[in-house]
């Protein structure tokens, strides 16, 4: 291993790689800076800068006779490769149409190359990078290290977010100057919602903050099990506070489901029944007190959140019309191309032909952004599962959903073993449940937290022989 001396200490290439990797994990939420446009989808992802350097250093390590581990024999990874391969095949089958596509000065071929590059980077190159770095530690060591890094990043995110809450929600203007100090923090540009409605902390928008929170929620919930005293609840409380004030409707629901999954998993372990009873009692007591004091306000808040999914007479009507209209159009694309779809990355070219009139009527998002040829951003698909149906057909959808179910089943099976890795398996199950639900509102696989968790699952199962239940 390559070594160098610095103040009488030995620094190996392996230690540099590990340091950069954990810095990448720390900076996962940081996306409020301008970014580098030539990086495409990764332009505002601070962690990508660290992870891609780690990958390059791993390649250098190969020159010094260090092997790169690739889990080809793991069926979870092998099925992923099949999915990636089918996405390519489905595109080849649609070449006759793709060569004629053009939207916003972008050809179908160009769009495929960009989108498939993101897929390969996320699901193969960076995944193998995470796997190689983390597999050098024991399962307990990597669990503790990742959790500590997530906690450190949460402290920064919460410090920013809490000041933002006080400014935006409680109109404490005196804190503005203090919040602006975060402009000096790496990869951060301070932004305060002028409408006084939502917070985003160090991320570029409230939904991105919600995605970060659901990424680390399972890890923070685990402190309730492994630590003692009231301090073990603090990370979870910070998660819930930020989720509540983020203004992300679906994010709040997803984290609520993750809390429920956590409680159900605790119920499956007898020694935690007393803890579960205390949590339930404490939650019921706090809910009762808050309900007595703030009952009407809470009722109005819940009513507003429920009605926010309407497409008429709602402050969220425009975004809802865009979301539901695009999803409807994508499903029509699937109906017209049921077997192999229209090709990976090609959803927009066919989707714009199937938009229902009610979705575009009096909708500035389509006029100014989504259908405006001068606006560079392509319209989002808003749902990864419908996107896969439209782009890769029923074959791609069955492969992808089978893989997702395989992941959930494996996490739960590892949790039921009730050994030293059970808590990590529980964290992975809670996290995966959150990521999967989140894919019902977003259409990108570029989710660093998911692939890091999946790499950990590959590590947990590297010495396990998978068997088919013939019952």
XYZ file of C-alpha atoms in Angstrom:
471
model
C 0.000 0.000 0.000
C 1.266 3.469 -0.892
C 2.431 5.332 2.230
C 3.674 8.815 3.026
C 4.976 10.444 6.207
C 3.432 13.612 7.615
C 4.397 14.885 11.089
C 5.690 11.423 12.006
C 2.377 9.776 11.116
C 1.799 7.187 8.440
C -0.909 8.013 5.936
C -1.890 5.255 3.570
C -3.889 5.551 0.399
C -6.533 3.451 2.125
C -6.902 6.049 4.907
C -7.189 8.882 2.386
C -9.885 6.940 0.531
C -11.798 6.306 3.766
C -11.583 9.973 4.798
C -12.887 11.199 1.447
C -15.678 8.618 1.497
C -16.942 9.687 4.920
C -16.711 13.345 3.871
C -18.909 12.419 0.928
C -21.437 10.826 3.277
C -21.380 13.942 5.470
C -22.053 16.274 2.540
C -24.973 14.279 1.072
C -27.578 16.939 2.014
C -25.519 19.926 0.803
C -26.988 20.993 -2.537
C -27.896 24.673 -2.186
C -24.766 25.929 -3.994
C -24.678 26.866 -7.679
C -22.790 23.762 -8.742
C -20.942 22.866 -11.928
C -23.277 22.763 -14.935
C -21.137 20.343 -16.973
C -21.839 17.610 -14.395
C -25.482 17.466 -15.429
C -27.666 15.830 -12.777
C -24.712 15.720 -10.380
C -23.924 19.430 -10.642
C -25.426 20.351 -7.259
C -24.425 17.141 -5.438
C -21.538 18.028 -3.127
C -20.996 14.403 -2.122
C -20.437 13.388 -5.763
C -17.159 15.320 -5.841
C -15.817 13.196 -2.992
C -17.211 9.868 -4.212
C -15.829 10.207 -7.736
C -12.378 11.041 -6.328
C -12.623 7.945 -4.121
C -13.384 5.870 -7.219
C -10.347 7.277 -9.045
C -8.128 6.573 -6.029
C -9.421 2.998 -5.951
C -8.274 2.646 -9.553
C -4.843 3.903 -8.505
C -4.853 1.358 -5.675
C -5.223 -1.400 -8.277
C -1.827 -0.375 -9.649
C -0.347 -1.247 -6.262
C -1.733 -4.786 -6.392
C -4.830 -4.062 -4.348
C -7.879 -5.891 -5.668
C -11.239 -4.256 -6.232
C -14.075 -6.352 -4.871
C -17.140 -6.785 -7.091
C -19.953 -8.954 -5.627
C -20.845 -10.809 -8.838
C -21.959 -13.903 -6.907
C -24.470 -11.983 -4.814
C -27.941 -12.465 -6.395
C -28.983 -8.983 -5.263
C -26.175 -7.465 -7.318
C -26.600 -9.900 -10.203
C -30.297 -9.018 -10.541
C -29.338 -5.336 -10.565
C -26.975 -5.976 -13.485
C -29.789 -7.728 -15.357
C -32.001 -4.666 -14.816
C -29.302 -2.294 -16.081
C -28.755 -4.563 -19.098
C -32.480 -4.692 -19.925
C -32.694 -0.895 -19.771
C -30.041 -0.864 -22.500
C -31.791 -3.549 -24.568
C -35.151 -1.767 -24.329
C -33.463 1.300 -25.791
C -31.928 -0.662 -28.662
C -35.377 -2.044 -29.493
C -36.631 1.531 -29.894
C -33.713 2.913 -31.903
C -35.911 3.511 -34.957
C -37.920 6.084 -32.964
C -35.148 7.466 -30.761
C -33.037 8.701 -33.671
C -35.905 11.023 -34.634
C -36.614 12.436 -31.152
C -35.745 16.056 -30.390
C -36.953 18.273 -27.566
C -35.375 21.404 -26.093
C -32.490 21.072 -28.565
C -31.694 17.623 -27.159
C -31.829 14.517 -29.344
C -33.117 11.186 -28.108
C -29.658 9.636 -28.494
C -28.055 12.436 -26.488
C -30.714 12.093 -23.796
C -30.140 8.331 -23.549
C -26.373 8.745 -23.203
C -26.813 11.255 -20.369
C -29.455 9.266 -18.514
C -27.700 5.923 -18.919
C -24.444 7.486 -17.730
C -26.227 8.570 -14.532
C -27.569 5.018 -14.152
C -24.141 3.403 -14.621
C -22.445 5.891 -12.314
C -25.012 5.434 -9.539
C -25.789 1.722 -9.743
C -22.432 0.282 -10.778
C -19.401 2.567 -10.482
C -20.265 4.384 -7.253
C -21.990 1.308 -5.797
C -18.808 -0.743 -6.236
C -16.881 2.181 -4.747
C -19.050 2.229 -1.608
C -18.829 -1.553 -1.357
C -15.031 -1.583 -1.492
C -14.576 1.170 1.089
C -17.106 -0.164 3.601
C -16.226 -3.853 3.248
C -12.833 -3.139 4.823
C -14.553 -2.684 8.174
C -16.474 -5.125 10.310
C -20.247 -4.771 10.166
C -20.337 -3.217 13.633
C -17.535 -0.769 12.799
C -19.107 0.498 9.589
C -22.520 0.795 11.259
C -21.082 3.008 13.996
C -18.984 5.091 11.600
C -21.797 5.758 9.119
C -24.200 6.587 11.936
C -21.766 9.047 13.526
C -21.206 10.802 10.199
C -24.962 11.029 9.581
C -25.422 12.459 13.081
C -22.694 15.051 12.476
C -24.349 16.167 9.239
C -27.758 16.263 10.951
C -26.391 18.624 13.610
C -25.332 21.085 10.907
C -28.577 20.652 8.965
C -30.621 21.147 12.137
C -28.643 24.211 13.273
C -29.326 25.867 9.913
C -32.893 24.567 9.741
C -33.835 25.622 13.269
C -32.677 29.199 12.658
C -34.590 29.102 9.377
C -37.735 27.990 11.242
C -37.405 30.848 13.723
C -36.991 33.348 10.871
C -39.597 31.990 8.454
C -42.257 30.717 10.849
C -41.799 32.975 13.878
C -40.531 36.108 12.116
C -37.405 36.496 14.273
C -35.528 38.708 11.799
C -32.575 39.249 14.136
C -31.305 35.761 13.261
C -30.858 36.586 9.572
C -27.295 37.813 10.037
C -26.406 34.667 11.981
C -27.920 32.431 9.306
C -25.946 34.237 6.596
C -22.762 32.925 8.212
C -23.598 29.589 6.587
C -22.618 31.185 3.284
C -19.049 30.525 4.428
C -19.797 26.816 4.891
C -18.708 24.597 1.959
C -21.318 23.926 -0.749
C -23.885 26.213 0.884
C -25.743 29.285 -0.353
C -28.194 30.688 2.177
C -31.746 31.094 0.905
C -34.796 32.165 2.910
C -38.285 31.520 1.547
C -39.716 35.005 0.863
C -43.249 33.633 1.253
C -42.526 32.444 4.784
C -43.928 28.971 4.180
C -41.190 26.326 3.802
C -37.655 25.541 4.908
C -34.948 23.676 3.041
C -31.857 24.042 5.298
C -28.644 23.283 3.347
C -30.536 21.545 0.521
C -31.793 23.319 -2.600
C -35.529 22.765 -1.936
C -37.903 21.390 0.758
C -38.462 18.011 -0.987
C -34.676 17.533 -1.085
C -34.561 18.164 2.669
C -37.307 15.564 3.137
C -35.315 13.060 1.058
C -32.270 13.628 3.258
C -34.338 13.196 6.426
C -35.836 9.897 5.292
C -32.309 8.803 4.322
C -30.994 9.139 7.874
C -34.175 8.579 9.914
C -33.622 4.853 10.452
C -30.059 5.525 11.546
C -31.192 8.148 14.039
C -34.025 5.934 15.351
C -31.405 3.293 16.181
C -29.968 5.569 18.883
C -33.170 4.934 20.844
C -32.170 1.265 21.030
C -28.411 1.467 21.518
C -28.104 4.452 23.861
C -29.508 5.291 27.291
C -31.119 8.329 28.851
C -33.153 11.086 27.263
C -30.331 12.087 24.902
C -31.035 9.016 22.754
C -34.285 10.624 21.605
C -32.699 13.911 20.488
C -31.682 12.838 16.935
C -35.183 11.481 16.258
C -36.794 14.646 17.612
C -34.607 16.753 15.316
C -35.734 14.634 12.358
C -39.417 15.102 13.221
C -39.089 18.869 13.772
C -37.403 19.414 10.413
C -39.898 17.138 8.655
C -42.838 19.012 10.159
C -41.589 22.457 9.142
C -40.120 21.496 5.754
C -43.518 21.859 4.125
C -43.010 18.640 2.156
C -46.374 16.861 2.274
C -45.204 13.483 1.025
C -41.966 13.698 3.014
C -43.903 14.036 6.250
C -46.048 11.017 5.336
C -43.032 8.872 4.432
C -41.190 9.647 7.662
C -44.410 8.913 9.553
C -44.504 5.481 7.903
C -40.838 4.948 8.806
C -41.678 5.672 12.441
C -44.469 3.086 12.226
C -42.109 0.500 10.685
C -39.607 1.160 13.476
C -42.267 0.606 16.150
C -43.506 -2.589 14.477
C -39.966 -3.960 14.317
C -39.457 -3.147 17.997
C -42.628 -5.087 18.750
C -41.000 -8.170 17.188
C -38.212 -8.122 19.788
C -39.417 -9.114 23.241
C -36.688 -7.290 25.170
C -37.836 -3.992 23.638
C -41.487 -4.371 24.630
C -40.954 -2.272 27.751
C -39.258 0.441 25.693
C -42.099 0.308 23.173
C -44.656 0.691 25.959
C -42.803 3.731 27.314
C -42.601 5.275 23.855
C -46.313 4.709 23.266
C -47.237 6.114 26.684
C -45.013 9.153 26.268
C -46.278 9.808 22.757
C -49.911 9.500 23.857
C -49.336 11.874 26.788
C -47.592 14.495 24.635
C -50.264 14.184 21.942
C -53.008 14.666 24.539
C -51.388 17.790 26.000
C -50.724 19.302 22.569
C -54.249 18.403 21.476
C -55.763 20.206 24.470
C -53.637 23.317 23.939
C -53.441 23.462 20.136
C -56.375 21.306 19.019
C -58.034 23.767 16.582
C -54.715 24.802 15.002
C -53.716 21.152 14.473
C -57.109 20.375 12.958
C -56.745 23.245 10.485
C -53.192 22.154 9.643
C -54.237 18.545 8.932
C -57.166 19.739 6.843
C -54.830 21.936 4.791
C -52.417 19.043 4.200
C -55.202 16.676 3.125
C -56.796 19.177 0.745
C -53.386 20.130 -0.670
C -53.581 17.165 -3.040
C -56.535 18.648 -4.940
C -56.067 19.999 -8.461
C -58.648 22.770 -8.030
C -59.108 25.486 -5.420
C -55.839 24.744 -3.635
C -52.583 26.601 -3.149
C -50.930 23.435 -4.475
C -53.282 23.088 -7.472
C -50.668 23.976 -10.093
C -48.032 21.529 -8.855
C -50.690 18.835 -8.400
C -51.963 19.291 -11.957
C -48.402 19.006 -13.251
C -47.650 15.913 -11.180
C -50.864 14.004 -11.871
C -50.994 15.110 -15.498
C -47.470 13.885 -16.235
C -48.084 10.592 -14.429
C -51.289 10.084 -16.417
C -49.450 10.810 -19.673
C -46.628 8.401 -18.810
C -49.110 5.636 -18.104
C -50.622 6.249 -21.534
C -47.123 5.886 -22.995
C -46.885 2.486 -21.297
C -50.298 1.437 -22.648
C -49.066 2.226 -26.162
C -45.685 0.494 -25.604
C -46.382 -2.283 -23.066
C -43.540 -4.754 -23.628
C -40.272 -2.823 -23.933
C -41.408 0.762 -23.414
C -39.971 3.644 -25.430
C -36.355 3.339 -24.299
C -34.429 4.483 -21.242
C -34.438 8.253 -20.783
C -37.030 8.757 -23.538
C -40.140 9.340 -21.412
C -40.490 13.063 -22.189
C -40.558 12.717 -25.978
C -43.710 10.586 -25.859
C -45.192 11.998 -22.652
C -45.750 15.479 -24.100
C -48.018 13.916 -26.750
C -50.315 12.427 -24.098
C -50.782 15.261 -21.604
C -54.457 15.684 -20.640
C -55.861 19.186 -21.305
C -56.757 19.754 -17.646
C -53.094 19.436 -16.622
C -51.825 22.202 -18.908
C -54.805 24.556 -18.675
C -53.891 27.733 -16.785
C -50.674 26.042 -15.597
C -47.609 28.287 -15.618
C -45.241 25.366 -14.908
C -45.845 23.891 -18.360
C -45.835 27.259 -20.111
C -42.691 28.643 -18.512
C -40.697 25.481 -17.750
C -41.787 22.065 -18.935
C -42.952 22.843 -22.498
C -40.800 25.919 -23.028
C -38.034 25.012 -25.527
C -35.839 27.791 -24.126
C -35.968 26.385 -20.591
C -33.195 23.755 -20.366
C -34.755 21.468 -17.742
C -36.766 18.471 -18.911
C -40.084 17.886 -17.092
C -39.763 15.388 -14.217
C -41.628 12.087 -14.338
C -42.641 12.415 -10.673
C -42.789 8.627 -10.211
C -39.938 6.194 -10.843
C -42.214 3.167 -11.155
C -44.396 4.758 -13.840
C -41.261 6.039 -15.560
C -39.857 2.495 -15.708
C -43.175 1.227 -17.088
C -43.128 3.875 -19.815
C -39.436 3.593 -20.709
C -38.691 -0.127 -20.253
C -42.127 -1.731 -20.421
C -43.634 -4.463 -18.311
C -40.393 -6.462 -18.515
C -38.357 -3.688 -16.900
C -41.088 -3.022 -14.353
C -41.293 -6.683 -13.258
C -37.509 -6.914 -12.979
C -37.259 -3.700 -10.974
C -40.148 -4.414 -8.588
C -38.882 -7.986 -8.057
C -35.495 -6.562 -7.107
C -37.094 -4.082 -4.700
C -39.163 -6.830 -3.042
C -36.042 -9.019 -2.867
C -34.246 -6.207 -1.029
C -37.072 -5.770 1.502
C -37.366 -9.523 2.053
C -33.610 -9.846 2.600
C -33.517 -6.965 5.094
C -36.397 -8.437 7.094
C -34.863 -11.938 7.018
C -31.568 -10.563 8.361
C -33.452 -8.659 11.050
C -35.213 -11.845 12.197
C -31.867 -13.597 12.764
C -31.533 -11.497 15.949
C -27.741 -11.433 15.969
C -25.218 -8.581 16.182
C -26.253 -7.375 12.726
C -29.981 -7.181 13.502
C -29.942 -3.470 14.320
C -28.134 -2.665 11.073
C -30.650 -4.833 9.187
C -33.471 -2.937 10.902
C -31.946 0.396 9.876
C -31.609 -0.807 6.286
C -35.228 -2.003 6.220
C -36.531 1.334 7.540
C -34.334 3.220 5.074
C -35.312 1.068 2.096
C -39.002 1.459 2.932
C -38.503 5.230 2.876
C -36.589 5.246 -0.417
C -39.186 3.063 -2.129
C -42.053 5.285 -0.977
C -40.070 8.335 -2.067
C -39.835 6.900 -5.591
C -43.601 7.306 -5.866
C -42.986 11.075 -5.995
C -39.648 11.302 -7.818
C -38.250 9.576 -10.890
C -34.483 9.445 -10.462
C -32.263 6.619 -9.244
C -29.610 9.223 -8.374
C -30.121 8.809 -4.625
C -26.794 8.432 -2.810
C -28.391 7.237 0.415
C -30.149 4.348 -1.318
C -26.992 3.043 -2.981
C -24.936 3.353 0.206
C -27.582 1.369 2.073
C -27.714 -1.182 -0.747
C -23.920 -1.541 -0.613
C -24.235 -2.242 3.118
C -26.851 -4.898 2.358
C -24.448 -6.513 -0.119
C -21.818 -6.553 2.626
C -24.223 -8.105 5.146
C -25.101 -10.861 2.675
C -21.657 -11.532 1.194
C -21.247 -14.775 3.185
C -24.886 -15.867 3.010
C -26.170 -18.574 0.691
C -29.543 -17.587 -0.716
C -32.100 -20.377 -0.910
C -35.402 -20.570 -2.755
C -38.304 -21.453 -0.485
C -40.111 -24.340 -2.217
C -43.040 -24.407 0.177
